[in-house]
């Protein structure tokens, strides 16, 4: 069966102007794509959930960090096989602002395991081994970094 889902990834910025990342240690269905890679935190919207509540919940579940959702800046999709189902995930990257919380310990989710959570300076982000399809969103963010930072500081989201 073909199944389509919607997901969001947060480009979460803290008070030190660092970007929040998770690092995968394993993945049940797309291990070649995710294992050992850095990624933006986030996940799928659950039925009946608003986009804002979803990104807040997903970032906090994966990292322990509470964020304030901001504007979407990039869209993409990916596909994978899950048993007899072909899954297509349509995703949006959103700029978000750190609100509170501390980085959580490694955790195992239904389809993947997160090795750890990290704050990274924007200057090194493109040198990280990031999940390949999130790189365009990060490049767009970094190319417009001062604009997005100003929007966050002025609460324009």
mmCIF file of C-alpha atoms in Angstrom:
data_model
loop_
_atom_site.group_PDB
_atom_site.id
_atom_site.type_symbol
_atom_site.label_atom_id
_atom_site.label_comp_id
_atom_site.label_asym_id
_atom_site.label_seq_id
_atom_site.Cartn_x
_atom_site.Cartn_y
_atom_site.Cartn_z
ATOM 1 C CA UNK A 1 0.000 0.000 0.000
ATOM 2 C CA UNK A 2 1.163 3.550 -0.727
ATOM 3 C CA UNK A 3 1.013 5.794 2.347
ATOM 4 C CA UNK A 4 1.694 9.514 2.474
ATOM 5 C CA UNK A 5 2.689 11.338 5.674
ATOM 6 C CA UNK A 6 3.660 14.874 6.654
ATOM 7 C CA UNK A 7 6.632 15.756 8.860
ATOM 8 C CA UNK A 8 8.411 18.834 10.161
ATOM 9 C CA UNK A 9 12.030 19.421 11.099
ATOM 10 C CA UNK A 10 13.070 22.245 13.396
ATOM 11 C CA UNK A 11 16.060 24.491 12.856
ATOM 12 C CA UNK A 12 16.103 25.411 16.545
ATOM 13 C CA UNK A 13 18.329 28.317 17.571
ATOM 14 C CA UNK A 14 19.401 28.918 21.179
ATOM 15 C CA UNK A 15 20.493 32.119 22.927
ATOM 16 C CA UNK A 16 24.129 31.431 21.902
ATOM 17 C CA UNK A 17 23.006 31.342 18.231
ATOM 18 C CA UNK A 18 23.744 27.604 17.979
ATOM 19 C CA UNK A 19 21.658 25.100 15.995
ATOM 20 C CA UNK A 20 20.139 22.001 17.589
ATOM 21 C CA UNK A 21 20.944 18.576 16.084
ATOM 22 C CA UNK A 22 20.271 14.960 16.864
ATOM 23 C CA UNK A 23 22.603 12.150 15.826
ATOM 24 C CA UNK A 24 21.194 8.778 14.793
ATOM 25 C CA UNK A 25 22.875 5.579 15.909
ATOM 26 C CA UNK A 26 20.505 3.276 14.000
ATOM 27 C CA UNK A 27 17.361 3.170 11.894
ATOM 28 C CA UNK A 28 15.055 0.223 11.320
ATOM 29 C CA UNK A 29 13.937 1.018 7.754
ATOM 30 C CA UNK A 30 16.450 3.471 6.270
ATOM 31 C CA UNK A 31 19.689 2.624 8.045
ATOM 32 C CA UNK A 32 21.928 3.492 5.075
ATOM 33 C CA UNK A 33 20.476 7.017 5.048
ATOM 34 C CA UNK A 34 20.483 7.774 8.787
ATOM 35 C CA UNK A 35 22.929 5.651 10.779
ATOM 36 C CA UNK A 36 25.735 7.812 12.183
ATOM 37 C CA UNK A 37 24.313 10.999 10.662
ATOM 38 C CA UNK A 38 23.401 14.323 12.217
ATOM 39 C CA UNK A 39 19.866 15.573 11.564
ATOM 40 C CA UNK A 40 17.420 18.249 12.519
ATOM 41 C CA UNK A 41 14.989 17.196 15.252
ATOM 42 C CA UNK A 42 11.360 16.676 14.333
ATOM 43 C CA UNK A 43 8.928 14.124 13.043
ATOM 44 C CA UNK A 44 5.492 13.318 11.739
ATOM 45 C CA UNK A 45 2.298 15.164 12.528
ATOM 46 C CA UNK A 46 -0.184 12.916 14.308
ATOM 47 C CA UNK A 47 -3.836 12.792 13.289
ATOM 48 C CA UNK A 48 -5.755 15.729 14.789
ATOM 49 C CA UNK A 49 -2.578 17.601 15.739
ATOM 50 C CA UNK A 50 -1.804 21.139 14.575
ATOM 51 C CA UNK A 51 1.557 21.823 12.889
ATOM 52 C CA UNK A 52 2.690 24.064 15.773
ATOM 53 C CA UNK A 53 1.829 21.499 18.454
ATOM 54 C CA UNK A 54 3.500 18.790 16.400
ATOM 55 C CA UNK A 55 6.866 20.543 16.020
ATOM 56 C CA UNK A 56 6.897 21.493 19.715
ATOM 57 C CA UNK A 57 6.106 17.891 20.732
ATOM 58 C CA UNK A 58 8.552 16.245 18.311
ATOM 59 C CA UNK A 59 11.503 18.493 19.198
ATOM 60 C CA UNK A 60 10.871 18.009 22.912
ATOM 61 C CA UNK A 61 10.444 14.218 22.596
ATOM 62 C CA UNK A 62 13.700 13.831 20.680
ATOM 63 C CA UNK A 63 15.862 16.386 22.481
ATOM 64 C CA UNK A 64 14.298 17.549 25.770
ATOM 65 C CA UNK A 65 14.179 21.092 24.350
ATOM 66 C CA UNK A 66 10.999 23.164 24.202
ATOM 67 C CA UNK A 67 10.846 25.499 21.206
ATOM 68 C CA UNK A 68 8.694 28.255 19.783
ATOM 69 C CA UNK A 69 7.710 27.401 16.183
ATOM 70 C CA UNK A 70 8.633 29.809 13.448
ATOM 71 C CA UNK A 71 8.230 30.085 9.713
ATOM 72 C CA UNK A 72 8.709 27.249 7.231
ATOM 73 C CA UNK A 73 11.691 27.836 4.953
ATOM 74 C CA UNK A 74 12.135 24.664 2.904
ATOM 75 C CA UNK A 75 10.083 21.673 1.656
ATOM 76 C CA UNK A 76 11.190 18.243 0.429
ATOM 77 C CA UNK A 77 10.138 14.595 0.493
ATOM 78 C CA UNK A 78 11.573 11.110 0.766
ATOM 79 C CA UNK A 79 10.347 7.555 0.364
ATOM 80 C CA UNK A 80 11.101 4.277 2.101
ATOM 81 C CA UNK A 81 9.779 0.741 2.291
ATOM 82 C CA UNK A 82 8.189 -0.438 5.554
ATOM 83 C CA UNK A 83 7.270 -4.096 5.300
ATOM 84 C CA UNK A 84 4.794 -4.232 2.371
ATOM 85 C CA UNK A 85 4.050 -0.475 2.479
ATOM 86 C CA UNK A 86 5.742 2.224 0.461
ATOM 87 C CA UNK A 87 5.876 5.393 2.591
ATOM 88 C CA UNK A 88 6.292 8.889 1.193
ATOM 89 C CA UNK A 89 7.023 11.619 3.740
ATOM 90 C CA UNK A 90 6.537 15.258 2.746
ATOM 91 C CA UNK A 91 8.575 17.489 5.055
ATOM 92 C CA UNK A 92 8.959 21.143 5.965
ATOM 93 C CA UNK A 93 11.935 22.699 7.766
ATOM 94 C CA UNK A 94 10.944 25.502 10.152
ATOM 95 C CA UNK A 95 13.064 28.036 11.980
ATOM 96 C CA UNK A 96 12.297 27.752 15.710
ATOM 97 C CA UNK A 97 13.467 29.522 18.846
ATOM 98 C CA UNK A 98 14.766 27.789 21.968
ATOM 99 C CA UNK A 99 12.427 28.371 24.924
ATOM 100 C CA UNK A 100 13.619 26.048 27.702
ATOM 101 C CA UNK A 101 14.939 22.611 28.603
ATOM 102 C CA UNK A 102 18.151 20.619 28.679
ATOM 103 C CA UNK A 103 19.461 18.166 26.130
ATOM 104 C CA UNK A 104 18.131 14.676 26.773
ATOM 105 C CA UNK A 105 19.985 11.380 26.950
ATOM 106 C CA UNK A 106 20.091 8.921 24.037
ATOM 107 C CA UNK A 107 16.748 7.312 23.299
ATOM 108 C CA UNK A 108 15.186 4.558 21.280
ATOM 109 C CA UNK A 109 12.082 5.321 19.245
ATOM 110 C CA UNK A 110 9.845 2.985 17.254
ATOM 111 C CA UNK A 111 11.822 3.176 14.008
ATOM 112 C CA UNK A 112 15.181 4.649 15.075
ATOM 113 C CA UNK A 113 17.653 5.228 17.868
ATOM 114 C CA UNK A 114 19.058 8.653 18.717
ATOM 115 C CA UNK A 115 22.673 8.526 19.921
ATOM 116 C CA UNK A 116 22.638 12.079 21.293
ATOM 117 C CA UNK A 117 21.570 15.706 20.988
ATOM 118 C CA UNK A 118 23.968 18.558 20.322
ATOM 119 C CA UNK A 119 24.124 22.329 19.901
ATOM 120 C CA UNK A 120 26.407 23.240 16.974
ATOM 121 C CA UNK A 121 27.783 26.616 15.842
ATOM 122 C CA UNK A 122 26.532 27.673 12.406
ATOM 123 C CA UNK A 123 30.130 27.919 11.172
ATOM 124 C CA UNK A 124 30.602 24.141 11.398
ATOM 125 C CA UNK A 125 27.126 22.937 10.421
ATOM 126 C CA UNK A 126 27.949 22.306 6.771
ATOM 127 C CA UNK A 127 31.052 20.328 7.810
ATOM 128 C CA UNK A 128 28.948 17.850 9.805
ATOM 129 C CA UNK A 129 27.894 14.501 8.334
ATOM 130 C CA UNK A 130 24.243 15.564 7.975
ATOM 131 C CA UNK A 131 21.400 13.533 6.448
ATOM 132 C CA UNK A 132 21.788 14.472 2.773
ATOM 133 C CA UNK A 133 18.251 15.718 2.103
ATOM 134 C CA UNK A 134 18.365 18.208 5.008
ATOM 135 C CA UNK A 135 21.477 19.954 3.657
ATOM 136 C CA UNK A 136 19.550 22.307 1.285
ATOM 137 C CA UNK A 137 17.420 23.551 4.204
ATOM 138 C CA UNK A 138 20.535 24.186 6.283
ATOM 139 C CA UNK A 139 22.280 25.982 3.398
ATOM 140 C CA UNK A 140 19.231 28.196 2.883
ATOM 141 C CA UNK A 141 19.131 28.973 6.597
ATOM 142 C CA UNK A 142 22.848 29.802 6.767
ATOM 143 C CA UNK A 143 22.698 31.930 3.590
ATOM 144 C CA UNK A 144 19.941 33.993 5.245
ATOM 145 C CA UNK A 145 21.171 33.601 8.812
ATOM 146 C CA UNK A 146 21.089 37.283 9.816
ATOM 147 C CA UNK A 147 17.547 37.702 8.479
ATOM 148 C CA UNK A 148 16.224 34.668 10.394
ATOM 149 C CA UNK A 149 18.090 35.711 13.548
ATOM 150 C CA UNK A 150 16.573 39.185 13.374
ATOM 151 C CA UNK A 151 13.102 37.678 12.932
ATOM 152 C CA UNK A 152 13.646 35.478 15.986
ATOM 153 C CA UNK A 153 14.955 38.372 18.103
ATOM 154 C CA UNK A 154 12.034 40.603 17.107
ATOM 155 C CA UNK A 155 9.479 37.771 17.593
ATOM 156 C CA UNK A 156 8.271 38.210 14.021
ATOM 157 C CA UNK A 157 7.258 34.567 13.761
#
